[in-house]
């Protein structure tokens, strides 16, 4: 930039002429180019010089004028104001190497860079972390005092690099030094903190800023904090952000509103769910299952069965077909409470639905049956429900029949399970016949769970011949029998000294199941050769009293922590 003959002998080796920059080569040797604009011409456009320097068209004239001032007699350096203009132009064009070279030139000419000039240099190095850190180290080494702009640029640099903790330290140092916090830095800091999974920090930053300033934070940081608070279940952040956005009359989008609906189901907040649903209706969103399913979970947690059935009725009236996943909360609630009085209220509500002719969603019927598993052998309400199933305004599916068969495994009622299976096959045949008609019925086919429950019910009977039948039916239907079916069948054969355990065990190995536990049981019974069987035969030959050991159960072992403490 400056002719080397006019520089002082102590000038640093790096200068604007030798610095690496993005300026074209034709623009670097500016001392021989003509002046493009005079002082009066540059002021005729109504802008200060520093703003004209930011224009690439006038940027070349900056170097020409600087070199002209440097070429004056007595080798007098540029004034601080000239350096301000040059550094402002370099900062506007992000020429960080040239900015550092200009500081070297100031040192060589005996002009001490002050805080304002270093702030402009930090702006030039904003997109180069390496140069930025070098400049910060130089500022600290020269003991240049920091002002609000320096702290702001430092915090912005920390936030952009994800150094939230260091940015927070600089923030406290800035407040302690008595400087005001700029709004754009507060917004960037809060947004970055929220994106980095720190919604509480973002909320505190916005509160501190608004408490010490008359200005208000814009909408974007509040929305970002609200979204992250919902994701991390931060209740205080959700309440505060919602109150602020409601005060500013900010309309949330459909996605964030749906997330708030799901959060309201988690905390069982009916008021929040109703307000979010009203907001969706104002947005003109067509209600779907995910918008009404949270109300089911809320009503189940509050033991409000009337609300549960009202929500199912609302879904049906809106043309929404509830899925088993949405109704699963009812089955879980009935299982967790284990209250026969609550279960009786559910059956009474189903009866009132039947008498009024209302449509009973299949998912609701399945949830009620699955919620009956814990007391299937104590009450027979589900049997009455199955007997009157044809009088209900509903269409049972395969999950309905599987739930009934699962209940039969608990009560060990093989005749009822056979009747349910026959009913299932009859409906399947009727659906196949009506497939070619104008109003076909939904076809129901047995699946793997159907055969599993039939086999489990049969193996618990005194005569377990049907268990082998259902095992073959499972394979004929194209399904793989479960490990539970094999284990129970082999153990039952072992207890009855039935040699059919051998092909069952071989088939279990062929399916790829682990057989260690069941083989240990067979050895304990003396059926399978091995160490456990030999020990049992020896005890019997000595006439010792026979003691039944369940060898298939894992032996209790003291935890390692307990062993270490015992040794100590």
Coordinates of C-alpha atoms in Angstrom, one line a residue:
X1 CA 0.0 0.0 0.0
X2 CA 2.6 2.5 1.1
X3 CA 5.9 3.0 -0.8
X4 CA 8.6 1.2 1.2
X5 CA 11.1 4.1 0.7
X6 CA 9.0 6.4 2.8
X7 CA 8.4 4.0 5.7
X8 CA 10.3 4.1 8.9
X9 CA 13.2 1.6 9.3
X10 CA 11.4 -0.1 12.2
X11 CA 8.4 -1.0 10.2
X12 CA 7.2 -4.6 10.5
X13 CA 8.0 -7.0 7.7
X14 CA 4.3 -7.5 7.0
X15 CA 2.7 -4.5 5.2
X16 CA -0.3 -3.9 3.0
X17 CA 1.9 -4.6 -0.1
X18 CA 3.1 -8.0 1.1
X19 CA 0.0 -9.2 2.9
X20 CA -2.1 -12.0 1.4
X21 CA -5.5 -10.6 0.4
X22 CA -8.4 -11.1 -1.9
X23 CA -7.7 -7.8 -3.7
X24 CA -6.8 -8.3 -7.4
X25 CA -3.1 -7.8 -8.3
X26 CA -4.1 -4.8 -10.4
X27 CA -5.6 -3.2 -7.4
X28 CA -2.6 -3.6 -5.1
X29 CA -0.1 -1.4 -6.8
X30 CA -2.2 1.7 -6.3
X31 CA 0.5 4.3 -5.8
X32 CA 0.9 4.7 -9.6
X33 CA -2.7 4.8 -10.5
X34 CA -4.5 8.1 -11.1
X35 CA -6.9 9.5 -8.5
X36 CA -10.4 8.4 -9.4
X37 CA -12.3 10.8 -7.2
X38 CA -11.4 14.0 -5.5
X39 CA -12.5 15.0 -2.1
X40 CA -15.3 17.1 -3.4
X41 CA -16.5 14.4 -5.7
X42 CA -16.6 11.8 -2.9
X43 CA -18.7 14.2 -0.8
X44 CA -21.1 15.1 -3.6
X45 CA -23.1 11.8 -3.2
X46 CA -24.1 12.9 0.4
X47 CA -22.2 10.1 2.2
X48 CA -19.3 10.3 4.6
X49 CA -15.9 9.1 3.4
X50 CA -15.9 5.9 5.4
X51 CA -19.1 4.8 3.7
X52 CA -17.6 5.6 0.3
X53 CA -14.6 3.4 1.2
X54 CA -16.9 0.4 1.5
X55 CA -17.9 0.7 -2.1
X56 CA -15.5 -1.4 -4.3
X57 CA -15.6 1.3 -6.9
X58 CA -14.1 3.9 -4.5
X59 CA -11.9 1.4 -2.6
X60 CA -8.9 1.8 -4.9
X61 CA -8.9 5.6 -4.3
X62 CA -8.5 4.9 -0.5
X63 CA -5.0 3.4 -1.1
X64 CA -4.0 6.1 -3.6
X65 CA -4.9 8.8 -1.1
X66 CA -3.2 7.0 1.7
X67 CA 0.0 6.7 -0.3
X68 CA -0.2 10.3 -1.3
X69 CA -0.5 11.4 2.3
X70 CA 2.4 9.2 3.2
X71 CA 4.6 10.7 0.5
X72 CA 4.5 14.2 2.1
X73 CA 7.6 16.0 3.2
X74 CA 9.1 15.3 6.6
X75 CA 7.7 11.7 6.4
X76 CA 4.8 12.6 8.6
X77 CA 2.5 9.6 9.3
X78 CA -1.2 9.5 8.7
X79 CA -3.5 10.9 11.4
X80 CA -5.6 8.6 13.5
X81 CA -8.7 9.7 11.7
X82 CA -7.2 8.6 8.4
X83 CA -6.4 5.2 9.9
X84 CA -10.0 5.0 11.1
X85 CA -11.2 5.4 7.6
X86 CA -8.8 2.9 6.1
X87 CA -9.6 0.3 8.8
X88 CA -13.3 0.9 8.3
X89 CA -12.9 0.2 4.6
X90 CA -10.9 -3.0 5.3
X91 CA -13.5 -4.2 7.9
X92 CA -16.4 -3.6 5.5
X93 CA -14.6 -5.8 2.9
X94 CA -13.3 -8.4 5.5
X95 CA -9.7 -8.0 4.5
X96 CA -8.2 -9.4 7.7
X97 CA -4.6 -9.7 6.5
X98 CA -4.6 -6.1 5.3
X99 CA -6.2 -5.0 8.6
X100 CA -3.4 -6.6 10.6
X101 CA -0.8 -5.1 8.3
X102 CA -2.3 -1.6 8.8
X103 CA -1.9 -2.1 12.6
X104 CA 1.8 -3.0 12.0
X105 CA 2.1 0.2 9.9
X106 CA 0.7 2.3 12.8
X107 CA 3.1 0.8 15.2
X108 CA 6.0 1.5 12.8
X109 CA 4.9 5.1 12.4
X110 CA 4.5 5.7 16.1
X111 CA 0.7 5.9 16.1
X112 CA -0.8 3.8 18.9
X113 CA -3.9 1.8 17.9
X114 CA -6.8 2.5 20.3
X115 CA -9.9 0.5 21.2
X116 CA -12.0 1.9 18.3
X117 CA -9.4 0.9 15.7
X118 CA -9.1 -2.6 17.2
X119 CA -12.8 -3.0 17.1
X120 CA -12.8 -2.3 13.4
X121 CA -9.9 -4.8 13.0
X122 CA -12.0 -7.4 14.9
X123 CA -14.8 -6.8 12.5
X124 CA -12.4 -7.4 9.5
X125 CA -11.3 -10.7 11.1
X126 CA -14.8 -11.8 12.1
X127 CA -14.9 -14.7 9.6
X128 CA -11.4 -15.9 10.2
X129 CA -11.2 -17.5 13.7
X130 CA -7.4 -17.8 13.6
X131 CA -6.8 -14.1 12.8
X132 CA -9.5 -13.2 15.3
X133 CA -7.8 -15.0 18.1
X134 CA -4.4 -13.6 17.2
X135 CA -5.8 -10.1 17.3
X136 CA -7.5 -10.8 20.7
X137 CA -4.1 -12.0 22.1
X138 CA -2.5 -8.8 20.8
X139 CA -5.1 -6.6 22.4
X140 CA -4.6 -8.4 25.8
X141 CA -0.8 -8.2 25.4
X142 CA -0.9 -4.4 24.8
X143 CA -3.4 -3.9 27.6
X144 CA -5.9 -2.1 25.4
X145 CA -9.1 -1.5 27.3
X146 CA -12.2 -3.2 26.1
X147 CA -15.5 -1.3 25.5
X148 CA -19.0 -2.6 24.8
X149 CA -18.2 -3.1 21.1
X150 CA -15.2 -5.3 21.9
X151 CA -17.2 -7.4 24.3
X152 CA -20.0 -7.7 21.7
X153 CA -17.7 -8.9 19.0
X154 CA -16.1 -11.3 21.3
X155 CA -19.4 -12.8 22.4
X156 CA -20.6 -13.0 18.8
X157 CA -17.4 -14.9 18.0
X158 CA -17.9 -17.3 20.9
X159 CA -21.5 -17.9 20.1
X160 CA -20.8 -18.6 16.4
X161 CA -18.2 -21.2 17.4
X162 CA -20.5 -22.9 19.9
X163 CA -18.5 -21.8 23.0
X164 CA -21.6 -21.0 25.1
X165 CA -19.8 -21.2 28.4
X166 CA -17.0 -18.8 27.4
X167 CA -19.6 -16.5 25.8
X168 CA -21.4 -16.5 29.2
X169 CA -18.2 -15.5 31.0
X170 CA -17.7 -12.6 28.6
X171 CA -21.3 -11.6 29.1
X172 CA -20.9 -11.4 32.9
X173 CA -17.6 -9.5 32.4
X174 CA -19.4 -7.0 30.2
X175 CA -22.2 -6.5 32.6
X176 CA -19.7 -6.1 35.5
X177 CA -17.8 -3.5 33.5
X178 CA -20.9 -1.4 33.2
X179 CA -21.5 -1.7 29.4
X180 CA -24.9 -2.2 27.9
X181 CA -25.7 -5.3 25.9
X182 CA -26.7 -4.7 22.3
X183 CA -30.0 -6.3 21.3
X184 CA -28.7 -8.1 18.2
X185 CA -26.0 -9.8 20.4
X186 CA -28.6 -10.7 23.0
X187 CA -30.9 -12.3 20.3
X188 CA -28.0 -14.2 18.7
X189 CA -26.8 -15.4 22.1
X190 CA -30.3 -16.5 23.2
X191 CA -31.0 -18.3 19.9
X192 CA -27.6 -20.1 20.0
X193 CA -28.1 -21.1 23.6
X194 CA -31.6 -22.5 22.8
X195 CA -30.2 -24.5 19.8
X196 CA -27.5 -25.9 21.9
X197 CA -30.1 -27.5 24.3
X198 CA -29.9 -24.7 26.9
X199 CA -33.4 -23.2 26.9
X200 CA -33.2 -22.1 30.5
X201 CA -30.0 -20.1 29.7
X202 CA -31.7 -18.5 26.7
X203 CA -34.7 -17.6 28.8
X204 CA -32.5 -16.0 31.5
X205 CA -30.5 -14.0 28.9
X206 CA -33.7 -12.5 27.4
X207 CA -35.0 -11.7 30.9
X208 CA -31.8 -10.0 31.9
X209 CA -31.6 -8.0 28.7
X210 CA -35.2 -6.7 28.9
X211 CA -34.8 -6.0 32.6
X212 CA -31.8 -3.7 32.0
X213 CA -33.0 -2.1 28.7
X214 CA -36.1 -0.4 27.4
X215 CA -35.9 -2.4 24.2
X216 CA -37.6 -5.8 23.7
X217 CA -36.2 -9.0 22.2
X218 CA -37.7 -9.8 18.9
X219 CA -40.0 -12.8 18.2
X220 CA -37.5 -15.3 16.7
X221 CA -35.5 -16.0 19.9
X222 CA -38.7 -16.6 21.9
X223 CA -40.0 -19.0 19.3
X224 CA -36.7 -20.9 19.2
X225 CA -36.6 -21.1 23.0
X226 CA -40.2 -22.3 23.1
X227 CA -39.5 -25.1 20.6
X228 CA -36.4 -26.3 22.4
X229 CA -38.3 -26.1 25.8
X230 CA -41.0 -28.4 24.4
X231 CA -38.4 -30.8 23.1
X232 CA -36.7 -31.0 26.5
X233 CA -39.9 -30.8 28.6
X234 CA -38.8 -27.5 30.3
X235 CA -42.1 -26.4 31.8
X236 CA -41.1 -22.9 33.0
X237 CA -39.7 -22.1 29.5
X238 CA -42.9 -23.2 27.8
X239 CA -45.2 -21.2 30.1
X240 CA -43.1 -18.0 29.9
X241 CA -42.6 -18.1 26.2
X242 CA -46.3 -18.9 25.5
X243 CA -47.3 -15.9 27.7
X244 CA -44.9 -13.6 25.9
X245 CA -45.9 -14.7 22.4
X246 CA -49.5 -14.4 23.3
X247 CA -48.9 -10.9 24.6
X248 CA -47.2 -10.0 21.4
X249 CA -50.0 -11.6 19.4
X250 CA -47.7 -14.0 17.6
X251 CA -49.3 -16.9 15.8
X252 CA -47.6 -20.3 16.2
X253 CA -47.4 -22.7 13.2
X254 CA -49.0 -26.1 13.0
X255 CA -45.9 -28.1 13.8
X256 CA -45.1 -26.3 17.0
X257 CA -48.7 -26.3 18.1
X258 CA -48.9 -30.1 17.6
X259 CA -45.7 -30.5 19.7
X260 CA -47.4 -28.5 22.4
X261 CA -50.4 -30.8 22.2
X262 CA -48.2 -33.8 22.8
X263 CA -46.5 -32.1 25.7
X264 CA -49.9 -31.3 27.3
X265 CA -50.7 -35.0 27.1
X266 CA -47.4 -35.8 28.9
X267 CA -48.1 -33.4 31.8
X268 CA -51.9 -33.9 31.7
X269 CA -52.7 -30.2 31.1
X270 CA -56.2 -30.1 29.7
X271 CA -56.2 -26.3 29.5
X272 CA -53.1 -26.1 27.4
X273 CA -54.4 -28.9 25.1
X274 CA -57.7 -27.1 24.6
X275 CA -56.0 -23.8 23.8
X276 CA -53.7 -25.4 21.3
X277 CA -56.6 -27.3 19.6
X278 CA -58.6 -24.0 19.4
X279 CA -55.5 -22.4 17.8
X280 CA -55.3 -25.2 15.2
X281 CA -59.0 -24.6 14.3
X282 CA -58.3 -20.9 13.8
X283 CA -55.4 -21.8 11.5
X284 CA -57.9 -23.8 9.4
X285 CA -56.1 -27.1 10.0
X286 CA -58.2 -30.2 9.3
X287 CA -58.1 -32.2 12.6
X288 CA -56.4 -35.6 12.4
X289 CA -55.9 -38.4 14.9
X290 CA -52.6 -36.9 16.2
X291 CA -54.5 -33.7 17.2
X292 CA -57.2 -35.5 19.3
X293 CA -55.1 -38.5 20.6
X294 CA -53.5 -36.3 23.4
X295 CA -56.9 -35.8 24.9
X296 CA -57.3 -39.5 25.4
X297 CA -54.1 -39.7 27.4
X298 CA -55.1 -36.6 29.5
X299 CA -58.5 -38.0 30.3
X300 CA -57.1 -41.5 31.2
X301 CA -54.6 -39.8 33.6
X302 CA -57.4 -37.8 35.2
X303 CA -59.7 -40.9 35.5
X304 CA -62.3 -39.1 33.4
X305 CA -63.9 -42.0 31.4
X306 CA -66.6 -39.8 30.1
X307 CA -64.0 -37.6 28.5
X308 CA -62.3 -40.7 27.0
X309 CA -65.6 -41.9 25.3
X310 CA -66.5 -38.4 24.3
X311 CA -63.1 -38.1 22.5
X312 CA -63.7 -41.4 20.7
X313 CA -67.1 -40.2 19.7
X314 CA -65.7 -36.9 18.4
X315 CA -63.1 -38.8 16.4
X316 CA -65.9 -41.0 14.8
X317 CA -68.1 -38.0 14.0
X318 CA -65.2 -36.2 12.4
X319 CA -64.5 -39.2 10.1
X320 CA -61.3 -40.1 12.0
X321 CA -60.7 -43.8 12.5
X322 CA -58.8 -44.3 15.7
X323 CA -55.8 -46.6 15.6
X324 CA -54.7 -49.1 18.2
X325 CA -51.7 -46.9 19.0
X326 CA -54.0 -44.0 20.0
X327 CA -56.2 -46.2 22.2
X328 CA -53.3 -48.0 23.8
X329 CA -53.2 -45.4 26.6
X330 CA -56.6 -46.7 27.8
X331 CA -55.3 -50.2 28.0
X332 CA -52.2 -49.1 29.9
X333 CA -54.2 -47.0 32.3
X334 CA -56.6 -49.9 33.1
X335 CA -53.6 -52.2 33.6
X336 CA -51.7 -49.8 35.9
X337 CA -54.7 -48.8 38.1
X338 CA -55.9 -52.4 38.5
X339 CA -59.3 -51.3 39.7
X340 CA -62.3 -53.5 39.0
X341 CA -64.6 -50.6 39.7
X342 CA -63.0 -48.5 36.9
X343 CA -63.1 -51.5 34.6
X344 CA -66.8 -52.0 35.3
X345 CA -67.5 -48.3 34.4
X346 CA -65.8 -48.9 31.1
X347 CA -68.0 -51.9 30.3
X348 CA -71.1 -49.9 31.4
X349 CA -70.1 -47.1 29.0
X350 CA -69.7 -49.7 26.2
X351 CA -73.2 -51.0 27.0
X352 CA -74.7 -47.4 26.9
X353 CA -73.0 -47.0 23.5
X354 CA -74.6 -50.2 22.3
X355 CA -78.0 -49.2 23.5
X356 CA -77.8 -45.8 21.9
X357 CA -76.7 -47.3 18.6
X358 CA -73.4 -45.3 18.5
X359 CA -70.5 -46.6 16.5
X360 CA -67.9 -48.2 18.8
X361 CA -64.4 -47.9 17.3
X362 CA -62.5 -51.1 17.0
X363 CA -59.5 -49.6 18.7
X364 CA -61.6 -48.8 21.7
X365 CA -62.9 -52.4 21.9
X366 CA -59.4 -53.8 21.7
X367 CA -58.1 -51.4 24.4
X368 CA -60.8 -52.5 26.8
X369 CA -60.1 -56.2 26.2
X370 CA -56.3 -55.7 26.6
X371 CA -56.9 -53.7 29.8
X372 CA -58.7 -56.8 31.2
X373 CA -55.7 -59.0 31.2
X374 CA -54.7 -58.4 34.8
X375 CA -58.1 -59.8 36.1
X376 CA -59.2 -62.1 33.3
X377 CA -59.6 -65.0 35.7
X378 CA -61.5 -62.9 38.3
X379 CA -64.3 -61.4 36.2
X380 CA -66.3 -62.7 33.2
X381 CA -67.3 -59.3 31.7
X382 CA -65.2 -59.9 28.7
X383 CA -66.9 -63.2 28.0
X384 CA -70.2 -61.5 28.1
X385 CA -68.9 -58.9 25.7
X386 CA -67.8 -61.6 23.3
X387 CA -71.1 -63.4 23.5
X388 CA -72.9 -60.1 22.6
X389 CA -70.3 -59.0 20.1
X390 CA -72.7 -59.2 17.1
X391 CA -75.1 -56.7 18.8
X392 CA -72.4 -54.0 19.0
X393 CA -72.1 -51.5 16.2
X394 CA -68.5 -52.4 15.6
X395 CA -66.3 -54.4 13.2
X396 CA -63.8 -56.6 15.1
X397 CA -60.4 -57.2 13.5
X398 CA -57.7 -59.7 14.1
X399 CA -56.3 -57.8 17.1
X400 CA -59.8 -58.2 18.7
X401 CA -59.7 -62.0 18.4
X402 CA -56.1 -62.1 19.5
X403 CA -57.0 -60.2 22.7
X404 CA -59.8 -62.7 23.4
X405 CA -57.4 -65.6 22.8
X406 CA -54.9 -64.0 25.1
X407 CA -57.5 -63.8 27.8
X408 CA -58.2 -67.5 27.3
X409 CA -54.5 -68.4 28.0
X410 CA -54.9 -66.8 31.4
X411 CA -58.2 -68.6 32.3
X412 CA -57.0 -71.8 30.6
X413 CA -60.4 -72.1 28.8
X414 CA -59.7 -74.3 25.8
X415 CA -63.3 -74.7 24.7
X416 CA -63.8 -70.9 24.6
X417 CA -60.6 -70.5 22.7
X418 CA -61.7 -73.1 20.1
X419 CA -65.0 -71.3 19.8
X420 CA -63.3 -68.0 19.2
X421 CA -61.1 -69.6 16.6
X422 CA -64.1 -71.1 14.8
X423 CA -65.8 -67.7 14.8
X424 CA -62.6 -66.1 13.4
X425 CA -62.4 -68.6 10.5
X426 CA -66.1 -68.2 9.8
X427 CA -65.7 -64.5 9.5
X428 CA -62.7 -65.0 7.3
X429 CA -64.7 -67.3 4.9
X430 CA -67.6 -64.8 4.8
X431 CA -65.2 -62.0 3.9
X432 CA -63.7 -64.1 1.1
X433 CA -67.1 -64.9 -0.3
X434 CA -68.2 -61.2 -0.2
X435 CA -64.9 -60.0 -1.8
X436 CA -66.6 -60.0 -5.3
X437 CA -69.7 -58.2 -4.1
X438 CA -70.5 -54.5 -4.2
X439 CA -70.0 -54.2 -0.4
X440 CA -67.1 -56.5 0.6
X441 CA -66.4 -57.2 4.2
X442 CA -63.0 -56.7 5.7
X443 CA -61.1 -60.0 5.6
X444 CA -59.7 -61.3 8.8
X445 CA -56.9 -63.9 8.7
X446 CA -55.1 -65.6 11.6
X447 CA -51.6 -64.4 12.3
X448 CA -48.7 -65.6 14.3
X449 CA -50.2 -64.4 17.6
X450 CA -53.4 -66.3 17.0
X451 CA -51.6 -69.6 16.8
X452 CA -49.3 -68.7 19.7
X453 CA -52.2 -68.1 22.1
X454 CA -54.0 -71.2 20.9
X455 CA -50.9 -73.3 21.5
X456 CA -50.3 -71.8 24.9
X457 CA -53.9 -72.5 26.0
X458 CA -53.7 -76.1 24.8
X459 CA -50.4 -76.9 26.5
X460 CA -51.8 -76.0 29.9
X461 CA -54.6 -78.6 29.6
X462 CA -54.5 -82.1 31.2
X463 CA -54.4 -83.6 27.8
X464 CA -52.1 -81.4 25.7
X465 CA -52.3 -83.2 22.4
X466 CA -53.8 -80.1 20.8
X467 CA -50.6 -78.3 21.4
X468 CA -48.8 -80.4 18.8
X469 CA -51.7 -79.7 16.4
X470 CA -51.4 -76.0 16.8
X471 CA -47.7 -76.2 16.4
X472 CA -48.1 -77.9 13.0
X473 CA -50.8 -75.4 12.1
X474 CA -48.5 -72.5 12.8
X475 CA -45.9 -73.9 10.4
X476 CA -48.5 -74.7 7.8
X477 CA -49.7 -71.1 7.9
X478 CA -46.2 -69.9 7.1
X479 CA -45.3 -68.7 10.6
X480 CA -42.4 -69.7 12.9
X481 CA -43.5 -70.9 16.4
X482 CA -42.2 -68.7 19.2
X483 CA -39.6 -69.9 21.7
X484 CA -42.2 -69.8 24.4
X485 CA -44.3 -72.4 22.6
X486 CA -41.3 -74.7 22.3
X487 CA -40.1 -74.3 25.9
X488 CA -43.5 -74.9 27.5
X489 CA -44.2 -77.9 25.2
X490 CA -40.8 -79.5 25.9
X491 CA -41.1 -78.9 29.7
X492 CA -44.6 -80.4 29.7
X493 CA -43.3 -83.5 27.9
X494 CA -40.5 -83.7 30.4
X495 CA -42.8 -83.7 33.4
X496 CA -45.0 -86.3 31.7
X497 CA -42.1 -88.5 30.6
X498 CA -43.3 -88.0 27.0
X499 CA -40.5 -88.8 24.5
X500 CA -41.9 -86.3 22.0
X501 CA -39.6 -83.8 23.7
X502 CA -36.8 -85.0 21.5
X503 CA -38.2 -84.0 18.1
X504 CA -39.5 -80.7 19.7
X505 CA -36.0 -80.0 21.0
X506 CA -34.4 -80.7 17.6
X507 CA -36.9 -78.5 15.9
X508 CA -36.2 -75.8 18.4
X509 CA -32.5 -75.9 17.6
X510 CA -33.2 -75.9 13.9
X511 CA -35.2 -72.7 14.3
X512 CA -32.1 -71.1 15.8
X513 CA -33.4 -70.7 19.3
X514 CA -31.1 -71.0 22.4
X515 CA -31.8 -74.3 24.2
X516 CA -29.5 -74.0 27.2
X517 CA -32.2 -73.4 29.8
X518 CA -34.5 -76.1 28.6
X519 CA -31.7 -78.7 28.3
X520 CA -30.7 -77.9 31.9
X521 CA -34.2 -78.6 33.0
X522 CA -34.2 -81.9 31.1
X523 CA -30.9 -82.9 32.7
X524 CA -32.3 -82.1 36.1
X525 CA -35.1 -84.5 35.5
X526 CA -32.7 -87.2 34.4
X527 CA -34.1 -87.3 30.9
X528 CA -31.2 -85.8 29.0
X529 CA -27.7 -87.4 29.7
X530 CA -25.4 -85.0 31.5
X531 CA -24.0 -84.0 34.8
X532 CA -27.3 -82.9 36.4
X533 CA -29.0 -86.1 35.4
X534 CA -26.2 -88.4 36.8
X535 CA -26.2 -86.6 40.1
X536 CA -30.0 -87.1 40.3
X537 CA -29.7 -90.8 39.5
X538 CA -27.0 -91.2 42.2
X539 CA -29.2 -89.5 44.8
X540 CA -32.2 -91.7 43.9
X541 CA -30.0 -94.9 44.1
X542 CA -28.8 -94.0 47.6
X543 CA -32.5 -93.6 48.7
X544 CA -32.1 -90.0 49.5
X545 CA -35.3 -87.9 49.8
X546 CA -36.2 -86.5 46.4
X547 CA -36.1 -82.8 46.2
X548 CA -37.4 -80.9 43.2
X549 CA -34.8 -78.4 42.0
X550 CA -35.8 -76.1 39.2
X551 CA -32.4 -76.1 37.5
X552 CA -33.6 -74.0 34.6
X553 CA -33.8 -71.0 36.8
X554 CA -30.6 -69.0 37.1
X555 CA -28.6 -69.4 40.3
X556 CA -28.3 -66.3 42.4
X557 CA -24.9 -64.8 42.4
X558 CA -23.7 -62.0 44.7
X559 CA -23.0 -58.8 42.8
X560 CA -19.4 -57.9 42.2
X561 CA -19.8 -54.8 44.4
X562 CA -21.0 -56.9 47.3
X563 CA -18.0 -59.3 46.8
X564 CA -15.6 -56.4 46.9
X565 CA -17.1 -54.9 50.0
X566 CA -17.0 -58.4 51.7
X567 CA -13.3 -58.7 50.9
X568 CA -12.6 -55.3 52.3

